[in-house]
């Protein structure tokens, strides 16, 4: 393998590398306004640091053409190039700091040359480059983007660069870096992010806070996020929640109570944060043994750092307790005596003997939908009217099962977001009665697409005979939702 050269350089140095080239084989430029806004938010958040690492750039040095081709890091490099050119256009003539002004003047020629040397055939690239450049010009032209921000971007923001002379080895290195990245699951990325978000007063609590997280298996965390937390938070906000991956981790990034802007909405979060700690640390707790839990809510803003890890530990225990209670053969649930209908619902859903289709893919999706809704209700209203909630949420969720012959995850997602969003209703409700007032459809054999062929019988069978074949229909009929 040829020599691998590694260095850490500033953004100003990156953009003045001679013969820097984005080769034709690179994919289109796909960064959007979201990425641009996040970049400048990060700059603002970390401006007090002596340095801030923006990422990695991998080069292939073509000795014959004396070119440094970007193999990895194109998106970030192009965005930084746009940022510096926007600063030259919008701010150069207004810079007061002499040394900074001289540096930007020196950058003007190489940056302009670098821009002129690039060609983009993709319409996607052209559209994103234009939209992002216009947005960056707005950002750097604002009074709150100070000369200190410009200096920080040019001289304290850094990238790690790797240079290889063999193009095959450069791509091999790129692939190996990506392969390592693929080992990081979404929850691993969130762990790294929230460890960085610990406030200075809480640095000593890192090990204690992460202990619960570390005790959980990766598969457990994966299921917790993908099947429950992500879906509930997205659906409660009226948004699609098909799959949880690396591109969706922002759903679990929130507010840092020790850094950043003190927006009015954060006041209640700060009160809860500090009051909980103060209450638990008072000497009286050594006498009365009381402990106040932080008041988490599934749809509340995420508090970064310590509270995030506490929140995950809290909901893992809550959801595990609720699901295990669902599967117990008992007339009580979470310590509450259930109604006959609620008991029959849970007994049927949990019995492979009674509900022979419970392990079909579509039926699993509906069970997950029902469980998510029940978890969210319990999180919001506790055990108040729990039996009625189980009945209502069962009819709401399994109405979709009965009306569909084939059921995919996309069907469930569309049902929630576009047709009947119980999660949004629960999120906005101030009393359980608002859920109980939800109007649900009356089903019949004409609407029943779940029972076909051998499961339902032929057209000449009586309704009673058809119902015998389907435990869901029997439950619906018993509660007055099937005629």
Short mmCIF file of C-alpha atoms in Angstrom, two decimals:
data_model
loop_
_atom_site.label_atom_id
_atom_site.label_comp_id
_atom_site.label_asym_id
_atom_site.label_seq_id
_atom_site.Cartn_x
_atom_site.Cartn_y
_atom_site.Cartn_z
CA UNK A 1 0.00 0.00 0.00
CA UNK A 2 1.24 3.50 -0.83
CA UNK A 3 2.01 5.92 1.95
CA UNK A 4 -1.03 7.27 3.80
CA UNK A 5 -0.62 10.89 4.72
CA UNK A 6 -2.74 12.32 7.48
CA UNK A 7 -3.02 15.90 8.65
CA UNK A 8 -5.37 18.22 10.53
CA UNK A 9 -5.87 21.55 8.82
CA UNK A 10 -8.06 24.62 9.09
CA UNK A 11 -10.82 25.45 6.62
CA UNK A 12 -8.73 28.33 5.28
CA UNK A 13 -5.90 25.90 4.55
CA UNK A 14 -8.27 23.32 3.03
CA UNK A 15 -9.60 25.77 0.47
CA UNK A 16 -6.14 26.94 -0.58
CA UNK A 17 -4.82 23.45 -1.39
CA UNK A 18 -3.47 23.61 -4.92
CA UNK A 19 -5.21 21.63 -7.68
CA UNK A 20 -8.13 20.63 -5.49
CA UNK A 21 -10.67 18.82 -7.71
CA UNK A 22 -14.07 17.21 -7.44
CA UNK A 23 -13.89 14.38 -10.00
CA UNK A 24 -16.73 13.53 -12.39
CA UNK A 25 -17.40 10.19 -10.70
CA UNK A 26 -18.56 11.88 -7.48
CA UNK A 27 -22.23 11.63 -6.66
CA UNK A 28 -24.48 14.72 -6.93
CA UNK A 29 -24.29 17.44 -4.30
CA UNK A 30 -27.23 16.61 -2.04
CA UNK A 31 -26.79 18.80 1.01
CA UNK A 32 -29.94 20.83 1.61
CA UNK A 33 -30.88 23.87 3.68
CA UNK A 34 -31.23 21.59 6.69
CA UNK A 35 -27.54 20.66 6.48
CA UNK A 36 -26.51 24.28 5.98
CA UNK A 37 -28.50 25.53 8.95
CA UNK A 38 -27.09 22.73 11.11
CA UNK A 39 -23.52 23.60 10.08
CA UNK A 40 -23.88 27.24 11.08
CA UNK A 41 -25.73 26.29 14.27
CA UNK A 42 -22.78 24.08 15.22
CA UNK A 43 -20.37 26.93 14.54
CA UNK A 44 -22.40 29.21 16.78
CA UNK A 45 -22.64 26.59 19.53
CA UNK A 46 -18.91 25.83 19.62
CA UNK A 47 -17.45 29.27 18.96
CA UNK A 48 -15.89 29.44 22.42
CA UNK A 49 -13.72 26.38 21.75
CA UNK A 50 -10.08 26.60 20.72
CA UNK A 51 -10.80 24.26 17.81
CA UNK A 52 -13.76 22.38 16.35
CA UNK A 53 -13.49 19.30 14.12
CA UNK A 54 -15.92 19.27 11.18
CA UNK A 55 -15.09 15.86 9.78
CA UNK A 56 -12.83 13.99 7.37
CA UNK A 57 -11.75 14.53 3.75
CA UNK A 58 -10.05 11.76 1.76
CA UNK A 59 -7.90 12.71 -1.25
CA UNK A 60 -6.44 10.76 -4.11
CA UNK A 61 -3.32 12.58 -5.26
CA UNK A 62 -2.96 12.13 -9.02
CA UNK A 63 0.76 12.74 -9.48
CA UNK A 64 0.56 12.71 -13.29
CA UNK A 65 -2.00 15.54 -13.38
CA UNK A 66 -0.83 17.12 -10.12
CA UNK A 67 -4.42 16.99 -8.81
CA UNK A 68 -5.93 16.22 -5.44
CA UNK A 69 -9.24 14.50 -6.16
CA UNK A 70 -11.78 14.43 -3.36
CA UNK A 71 -12.78 10.82 -2.77
CA UNK A 72 -14.77 11.46 0.40
CA UNK A 73 -15.93 14.76 1.88
CA UNK A 74 -17.31 16.41 -1.24
CA UNK A 75 -20.57 17.59 0.34
CA UNK A 76 -18.91 19.30 3.28
CA UNK A 77 -16.08 20.79 1.22
CA UNK A 78 -18.43 22.32 -1.33
CA UNK A 79 -20.59 23.81 1.41
CA UNK A 80 -17.54 25.35 3.09
CA UNK A 81 -16.44 26.71 -0.27
CA UNK A 82 -19.84 28.36 -0.70
CA UNK A 83 -19.62 29.74 2.83
CA UNK A 84 -16.25 31.40 2.29
CA UNK A 85 -17.30 32.82 -1.06
CA UNK A 86 -20.47 34.23 0.53
CA UNK A 87 -18.32 35.88 3.21
CA UNK A 88 -16.11 37.39 0.49
CA UNK A 89 -19.15 38.75 -1.34
CA UNK A 90 -21.17 39.96 1.64
CA UNK A 91 -18.67 40.87 4.33
CA UNK A 92 -15.17 41.55 2.98
CA UNK A 93 -15.69 45.28 2.46
CA UNK A 94 -17.12 45.66 5.98
CA UNK A 95 -14.49 43.74 7.99
CA UNK A 96 -12.86 45.91 10.69
CA UNK A 97 -10.19 43.53 11.95
CA UNK A 98 -7.11 44.15 9.81
CA UNK A 99 -5.53 40.69 9.95
CA UNK A 100 -8.83 38.97 9.27
CA UNK A 101 -9.52 41.24 6.31
CA UNK A 102 -6.09 40.53 4.86
CA UNK A 103 -6.62 36.79 5.25
CA UNK A 104 -9.96 36.92 3.42
CA UNK A 105 -8.41 39.02 0.65
CA UNK A 106 -5.71 36.35 0.23
CA UNK A 107 -8.42 33.69 0.07
CA UNK A 108 -10.41 35.47 -2.65
CA UNK A 109 -8.30 34.39 -5.61
CA UNK A 110 -7.85 30.66 -4.76
CA UNK A 111 -11.49 30.31 -3.71
CA UNK A 112 -12.74 31.95 -6.91
CA UNK A 113 -10.40 29.75 -8.94
CA UNK A 114 -11.63 26.64 -7.12
CA UNK A 115 -15.24 27.56 -7.83
CA UNK A 116 -14.55 28.23 -11.52
CA UNK A 117 -12.72 24.93 -11.93
CA UNK A 118 -15.72 22.86 -10.88
CA UNK A 119 -18.39 21.69 -13.33
CA UNK A 120 -21.67 20.04 -12.39
CA UNK A 121 -23.77 18.10 -14.88
CA UNK A 122 -26.40 17.01 -12.37
CA UNK A 123 -29.51 19.19 -12.08
CA UNK A 124 -29.77 18.07 -8.45
CA UNK A 125 -26.31 19.49 -7.75
CA UNK A 126 -27.07 22.75 -9.50
CA UNK A 127 -30.35 23.28 -7.66
CA UNK A 128 -28.89 22.49 -4.23
CA UNK A 129 -25.78 24.60 -4.80
CA UNK A 130 -27.86 27.62 -5.75
CA UNK A 131 -30.38 27.25 -2.91
CA UNK A 132 -27.66 26.69 -0.32
CA UNK A 133 -25.53 29.59 -1.52
CA UNK A 134 -28.46 31.98 -1.28
CA UNK A 135 -29.23 30.76 2.24
CA UNK A 136 -25.58 31.04 3.31
CA UNK A 137 -25.47 34.62 2.01
CA UNK A 138 -28.46 35.42 4.20
CA UNK A 139 -26.81 33.81 7.23
CA UNK A 140 -23.40 35.47 6.90
CA UNK A 141 -25.05 38.81 6.12
CA UNK A 142 -26.88 38.94 9.45
CA UNK A 143 -25.48 41.14 12.25
CA UNK A 144 -25.36 38.18 14.65
CA UNK A 145 -22.83 36.44 12.38
CA UNK A 146 -19.92 38.43 13.71
CA UNK A 147 -16.27 38.74 12.73
CA UNK A 148 -15.57 36.32 15.57
CA UNK A 149 -17.74 33.75 13.75
CA UNK A 150 -15.84 34.35 10.52
CA UNK A 151 -12.49 33.94 12.27
CA UNK A 152 -13.71 30.77 13.99
CA UNK A 153 -14.91 29.27 10.70
CA UNK A 154 -11.69 30.01 8.84
CA UNK A 155 -9.08 29.30 11.49
CA UNK A 156 -10.50 27.17 14.29
CA UNK A 157 -12.83 24.87 12.39
CA UNK A 158 -10.75 21.94 11.15
CA UNK A 159 -10.91 18.82 9.03
CA UNK A 160 -8.82 15.66 9.13
CA UNK A 161 -7.37 14.97 5.67
CA UNK A 162 -6.04 11.67 4.35
CA UNK A 163 -4.06 11.56 1.11
CA UNK A 164 -3.23 8.43 -0.92
CA UNK A 165 -1.47 8.27 -4.29
CA UNK A 166 -3.16 5.12 -5.57
CA UNK A 167 -6.79 5.68 -6.58
CA UNK A 168 -7.82 2.08 -5.81
CA UNK A 169 -6.31 2.33 -2.35
CA UNK A 170 -8.01 5.67 -1.83
CA UNK A 171 -11.40 4.10 -2.52
CA UNK A 172 -10.50 1.07 -0.43
CA UNK A 173 -9.67 3.40 2.45
CA UNK A 174 -12.95 5.27 1.88
CA UNK A 175 -14.89 2.00 1.92
CA UNK A 176 -13.15 0.88 5.11
CA UNK A 177 -14.04 4.16 6.78
CA UNK A 178 -17.64 3.77 5.69
CA UNK A 179 -17.71 0.16 6.84
CA UNK A 180 -16.65 1.28 10.28
CA UNK A 181 -19.37 3.88 10.14
CA UNK A 182 -21.97 1.25 9.30
CA UNK A 183 -21.13 -0.52 12.54
CA UNK A 184 -22.50 2.50 14.36
CA UNK A 185 -26.23 2.02 14.74
CA UNK A 186 -28.55 5.02 15.19
CA UNK A 187 -28.57 4.57 18.96
CA UNK A 188 -24.75 4.47 18.99
CA UNK A 189 -24.71 7.81 17.18
CA UNK A 190 -27.16 9.22 19.72
CA UNK A 191 -25.03 7.98 22.58
CA UNK A 192 -21.97 9.77 21.19
CA UNK A 193 -23.96 12.95 20.57
CA UNK A 194 -25.49 13.15 24.04
CA UNK A 195 -22.20 12.37 25.77
CA UNK A 196 -20.84 15.49 24.08
CA UNK A 197 -23.89 17.43 25.25
CA UNK A 198 -23.25 17.01 28.98
CA UNK A 199 -23.11 20.41 30.66
CA UNK A 200 -19.89 21.35 32.46
CA UNK A 201 -21.53 21.02 35.92
CA UNK A 202 -22.56 17.44 35.04
CA UNK A 203 -19.38 16.03 33.56
CA UNK A 204 -18.76 13.93 36.68
CA UNK A 205 -22.15 12.23 36.20
CA UNK A 206 -21.38 10.73 32.79
CA UNK A 207 -20.44 7.25 33.98
CA UNK A 208 -23.42 7.01 36.31
CA UNK A 209 -25.85 8.30 33.69
CA UNK A 210 -24.69 5.93 30.95
CA UNK A 211 -24.61 2.86 33.21
CA UNK A 212 -28.25 1.96 32.49
CA UNK A 213 -27.71 2.37 28.76
CA UNK A 214 -24.62 0.16 28.81
CA UNK A 215 -26.50 -2.58 30.65
CA UNK A 216 -28.97 -2.93 27.75
CA UNK A 217 -28.30 -5.15 24.75
CA UNK A 218 -27.95 -3.45 21.38
CA UNK A 219 -31.02 -5.31 20.07
CA UNK A 220 -33.05 -4.04 23.02
CA UNK A 221 -32.08 -0.44 22.32
CA UNK A 222 -32.72 -0.92 18.61
CA UNK A 223 -36.27 -2.17 19.27
CA UNK A 224 -36.96 0.52 21.88
CA UNK A 225 -36.09 3.32 19.48
CA UNK A 226 -37.42 1.87 16.22
CA UNK A 227 -40.65 0.21 17.39
CA UNK A 228 -41.74 2.58 20.15
CA UNK A 229 -40.00 5.90 20.82
CA UNK A 230 -39.46 6.95 17.22
CA UNK A 231 -42.93 6.00 16.03
CA UNK A 232 -44.71 7.60 18.97
CA UNK A 233 -42.79 10.89 18.71
CA UNK A 234 -43.27 11.14 14.94
CA UNK A 235 -46.91 10.10 14.91
CA UNK A 236 -47.73 12.45 17.79
CA UNK A 237 -46.37 15.23 15.61
CA UNK A 238 -48.40 14.10 12.59
CA UNK A 239 -45.33 12.87 10.71
CA UNK A 240 -44.46 9.62 8.93
CA UNK A 241 -42.55 7.02 10.93
CA UNK A 242 -41.74 4.16 8.59
CA UNK A 243 -38.14 3.37 9.51
CA UNK A 244 -35.66 4.62 12.07
CA UNK A 245 -32.12 4.95 10.75
CA UNK A 246 -29.10 7.23 10.89
CA UNK A 247 -30.90 9.95 8.96
CA UNK A 248 -33.66 10.10 11.57
CA UNK A 249 -31.57 10.55 14.74
CA UNK A 250 -32.40 14.27 14.88
CA UNK A 251 -35.78 13.26 16.32
CA UNK A 252 -33.88 12.55 19.55
CA UNK A 253 -31.77 15.70 19.63
CA UNK A 254 -33.15 18.57 21.63
CA UNK A 255 -32.17 21.45 23.85
CA UNK A 256 -29.02 21.87 25.92
CA UNK A 257 -29.97 23.56 29.20
CA UNK A 258 -26.39 24.70 29.82
CA UNK A 259 -25.49 26.04 26.39
CA UNK A 260 -27.24 27.83 23.57
CA UNK A 261 -30.15 30.24 23.49
CA UNK A 262 -32.45 30.54 26.49
CA UNK A 263 -35.74 30.43 24.62
CA UNK A 264 -38.94 30.98 26.65
CA UNK A 265 -40.08 27.39 26.06
CA UNK A 266 -36.97 26.07 27.82
CA UNK A 267 -37.91 27.77 31.11
CA UNK A 268 -40.29 25.00 32.19
CA UNK A 269 -37.65 22.41 31.27
CA UNK A 270 -35.04 24.20 33.38
CA UNK A 271 -37.42 24.45 36.32
CA UNK A 272 -38.18 20.73 36.18
CA UNK A 273 -34.49 19.89 35.68
CA UNK A 274 -33.15 21.89 38.61
CA UNK A 275 -36.12 21.36 40.94
CA UNK A 276 -35.87 17.58 40.59
CA UNK A 277 -32.16 17.63 41.42
CA UNK A 278 -32.62 20.06 44.30
CA UNK A 279 -35.46 18.01 45.82
CA UNK A 280 -33.49 14.75 45.67
CA UNK A 281 -30.35 16.31 47.14
CA UNK A 282 -32.01 17.90 50.19
CA UNK A 283 -30.98 16.40 53.52
CA UNK A 284 -34.64 15.59 54.30
CA UNK A 285 -34.49 12.80 51.70
CA UNK A 286 -32.12 10.92 54.00
CA UNK A 287 -34.93 10.89 56.55
CA UNK A 288 -38.11 10.42 54.53
CA UNK A 289 -36.55 8.30 51.74
CA UNK A 290 -38.55 10.07 49.05
CA UNK A 291 -37.29 10.36 45.49
CA UNK A 292 -38.69 12.60 42.77
CA UNK A 293 -38.42 11.28 39.21
CA UNK A 294 -37.88 13.73 36.40
CA UNK A 295 -41.28 14.27 34.68
CA UNK A 296 -40.56 12.79 31.26
CA UNK A 297 -43.11 12.86 28.46
CA UNK A 298 -42.90 10.88 25.23
CA UNK A 299 -43.77 13.92 23.13
CA UNK A 300 -41.92 16.58 25.13
CA UNK A 301 -38.73 18.29 23.86
CA UNK A 302 -35.62 16.20 24.39
CA UNK A 303 -33.25 17.54 27.05
CA UNK A 304 -29.75 16.77 25.82
CA UNK A 305 -27.05 15.09 27.87
CA UNK A 306 -27.82 13.44 31.20
CA UNK A 307 -31.61 13.67 30.95
CA UNK A 308 -31.58 11.89 27.59
CA UNK A 309 -29.92 8.81 29.08
CA UNK A 310 -32.28 8.94 32.07
CA UNK A 311 -35.23 9.20 29.68
CA UNK A 312 -34.16 6.10 27.74
CA UNK A 313 -33.67 4.11 30.96
CA UNK A 314 -37.07 5.33 32.19
CA UNK A 315 -38.98 4.31 29.06
CA UNK A 316 -37.20 1.00 28.70
CA UNK A 317 -38.47 0.06 32.17
CA UNK A 318 -41.95 1.50 31.53
CA UNK A 319 -42.45 -0.21 28.18
CA UNK A 320 -40.99 -3.50 29.42
CA UNK A 321 -43.36 -3.41 32.39
CA UNK A 322 -46.39 -2.61 30.25
CA UNK A 323 -45.68 -5.25 27.61
CA UNK A 324 -44.96 -7.93 30.21
CA UNK A 325 -48.22 -7.03 31.98
CA UNK A 326 -50.09 -7.35 28.69
CA UNK A 327 -48.88 -10.93 28.32
CA UNK A 328 -49.76 -12.03 31.85
CA UNK A 329 -52.85 -14.19 32.30
CA UNK A 330 -54.58 -12.04 34.87
CA UNK A 331 -57.73 -9.99 35.26
CA UNK A 332 -55.59 -7.10 36.49
CA UNK A 333 -53.28 -4.93 34.42
CA UNK A 334 -50.69 -2.59 35.97
CA UNK A 335 -52.43 -3.13 39.26
CA UNK A 336 -55.85 -2.15 37.89
CA UNK A 337 -58.85 -4.48 37.67
CA UNK A 338 -59.82 -4.69 34.01
CA UNK A 339 -63.28 -4.78 32.49
CA UNK A 340 -64.45 -8.03 30.91
CA UNK A 341 -63.96 -6.64 27.41
CA UNK A 342 -60.43 -5.40 28.16
CA UNK A 343 -59.53 -8.82 29.61
CA UNK A 344 -60.90 -10.61 26.54
CA UNK A 345 -58.92 -8.30 24.23
CA UNK A 346 -55.57 -9.00 25.90
CA UNK A 347 -56.28 -12.72 26.31
CA UNK A 348 -57.20 -13.05 22.62
CA UNK A 349 -54.27 -11.01 21.29
CA UNK A 350 -51.80 -13.02 23.38
CA UNK A 351 -53.16 -16.49 22.59
CA UNK A 352 -51.93 -18.34 19.51
CA UNK A 353 -54.71 -20.84 20.13
CA UNK A 354 -57.44 -18.17 20.04
CA UNK A 355 -55.80 -15.87 17.49
CA UNK A 356 -54.10 -18.16 15.01
CA UNK A 357 -53.01 -15.34 12.71
CA UNK A 358 -51.26 -13.29 15.36
CA UNK A 359 -47.83 -14.04 13.88
CA UNK A 360 -48.61 -12.90 10.34
CA UNK A 361 -46.54 -9.87 9.35
CA UNK A 362 -49.54 -7.56 9.02
CA UNK A 363 -50.96 -8.68 12.37
CA UNK A 364 -47.60 -8.03 14.02
CA UNK A 365 -47.63 -4.47 12.62
CA UNK A 366 -51.10 -3.89 14.07
CA UNK A 367 -50.10 -5.29 17.44
CA UNK A 368 -47.14 -2.89 17.50
CA UNK A 369 -49.51 -0.05 16.61
CA UNK A 370 -51.85 -1.00 19.45
CA UNK A 371 -48.96 -1.30 21.90
CA UNK A 372 -47.53 2.10 20.89
CA UNK A 373 -50.90 3.76 21.38
CA UNK A 374 -51.37 2.10 24.77
CA UNK A 375 -47.85 3.08 25.87
CA UNK A 376 -48.52 6.69 24.88
CA UNK A 377 -51.87 6.77 26.67
CA UNK A 378 -50.34 5.34 29.85
CA UNK A 379 -47.48 7.82 29.67
CA UNK A 380 -49.98 10.70 29.44
CA UNK A 381 -52.86 9.62 31.71
CA UNK A 382 -51.53 6.73 33.81
CA UNK A 383 -54.09 4.06 34.69
CA UNK A 384 -57.10 6.41 34.64
CA UNK A 385 -59.89 4.81 32.55
CA UNK A 386 -57.39 2.16 31.47
CA UNK A 387 -59.97 -0.49 30.53
CA UNK A 388 -61.86 1.94 28.31
CA UNK A 389 -58.60 3.04 26.73
CA UNK A 390 -57.65 -0.58 25.94
CA UNK A 391 -61.07 -1.13 24.35
CA UNK A 392 -60.96 2.10 22.34
CA UNK A 393 -57.41 1.64 21.12
CA UNK A 394 -58.06 -1.98 20.20
CA UNK A 395 -61.05 -1.07 18.02
CA UNK A 396 -59.11 1.84 16.47
CA UNK A 397 -56.02 -0.25 15.62
CA UNK A 398 -57.64 -3.53 14.59
CA UNK A 399 -60.29 -1.85 12.42
CA UNK A 400 -57.46 -1.45 9.93
CA UNK A 401 -56.59 -5.17 10.17
CA UNK A 402 -60.17 -6.26 9.50
CA UNK A 403 -60.56 -3.92 6.52
CA UNK A 404 -57.34 -4.98 4.76
CA UNK A 405 -56.48 -8.30 3.16
CA UNK A 406 -52.83 -7.35 2.78
CA UNK A 407 -51.26 -5.09 5.37
CA UNK A 408 -47.82 -3.51 5.14
CA UNK A 409 -45.98 -1.15 7.46
CA UNK A 410 -46.59 1.67 4.99
CA UNK A 411 -50.34 0.99 5.28
CA UNK A 412 -50.15 1.37 9.07
CA UNK A 413 -48.10 4.54 8.77
CA UNK A 414 -50.54 6.06 6.28
CA UNK A 415 -53.52 5.10 8.43
CA UNK A 416 -52.11 6.97 11.41
CA UNK A 417 -50.88 10.09 9.62
CA UNK A 418 -53.56 10.56 6.98
CA UNK A 419 -56.71 8.83 8.21
CA UNK A 420 -57.01 8.60 11.99
CA UNK A 421 -54.20 9.96 14.16
CA UNK A 422 -54.90 8.79 17.69
CA UNK A 423 -51.37 9.78 18.74
CA UNK A 424 -51.94 13.42 17.88
CA UNK A 425 -55.27 13.25 19.71
CA UNK A 426 -53.63 11.88 22.87
CA UNK A 427 -50.80 14.41 22.62
CA UNK A 428 -53.23 17.33 22.48
CA UNK A 429 -55.76 15.91 24.95
CA UNK A 430 -56.04 17.29 28.48
CA UNK A 431 -58.39 14.54 29.72
CA UNK A 432 -58.95 10.84 28.83
CA UNK A 433 -62.55 11.64 27.87
CA UNK A 434 -61.26 13.28 24.69
CA UNK A 435 -59.95 9.90 23.51
CA UNK A 436 -63.14 8.15 24.57
CA UNK A 437 -65.14 10.60 22.43
CA UNK A 438 -63.31 9.48 19.28
CA UNK A 439 -65.83 8.22 16.76
CA UNK A 440 -64.92 4.82 15.31
CA UNK A 441 -66.43 3.04 12.30
CA UNK A 442 -69.02 0.30 12.47
CA UNK A 443 -67.77 -2.69 10.47
CA UNK A 444 -69.64 -5.44 8.66
CA UNK A 445 -69.04 -8.33 6.29
CA UNK A 446 -68.90 -6.00 3.29
CA UNK A 447 -65.98 -4.07 4.83
CA UNK A 448 -64.22 -7.20 6.09
CA UNK A 449 -61.25 -7.87 3.77
CA UNK A 450 -59.24 -9.77 6.38
CA UNK A 451 -61.47 -12.85 6.16
CA UNK A 452 -61.25 -14.34 2.70
CA UNK A 453 -61.14 -17.89 1.39
CA UNK A 454 -60.87 -20.56 4.05
CA UNK A 455 -60.70 -18.04 6.87
CA UNK A 456 -64.10 -16.59 6.14
CA UNK A 457 -66.02 -19.19 4.23
CA UNK A 458 -68.02 -18.69 1.04
CA UNK A 459 -70.57 -16.01 0.29
CA UNK A 460 -73.44 -18.27 1.30
CA UNK A 461 -72.17 -18.67 4.87
CA UNK A 462 -74.09 -16.85 7.54
CA UNK A 463 -72.57 -13.88 9.37
CA UNK A 464 -72.51 -15.98 12.51
CA UNK A 465 -70.49 -18.66 10.74
CA UNK A 466 -68.03 -16.07 9.42
CA UNK A 467 -67.51 -14.61 12.88
CA UNK A 468 -66.64 -18.00 14.29
CA UNK A 469 -63.60 -18.04 12.08
CA UNK A 470 -62.25 -14.68 13.27
CA UNK A 471 -61.62 -13.87 16.96
CA UNK A 472 -61.23 -10.19 16.05
CA UNK A 473 -64.73 -10.05 14.62
CA UNK A 474 -66.07 -11.77 17.73
CA UNK A 475 -64.46 -9.08 19.91
CA UNK A 476 -65.75 -6.28 17.66
CA UNK A 477 -69.27 -7.70 17.73
CA UNK A 478 -69.18 -8.06 21.52
CA UNK A 479 -68.33 -4.39 21.88
CA UNK A 480 -70.91 -3.24 19.33
CA UNK A 481 -68.57 -2.38 16.45
CA UNK A 482 -69.57 -5.13 14.01
CA UNK A 483 -72.99 -5.79 12.56
#
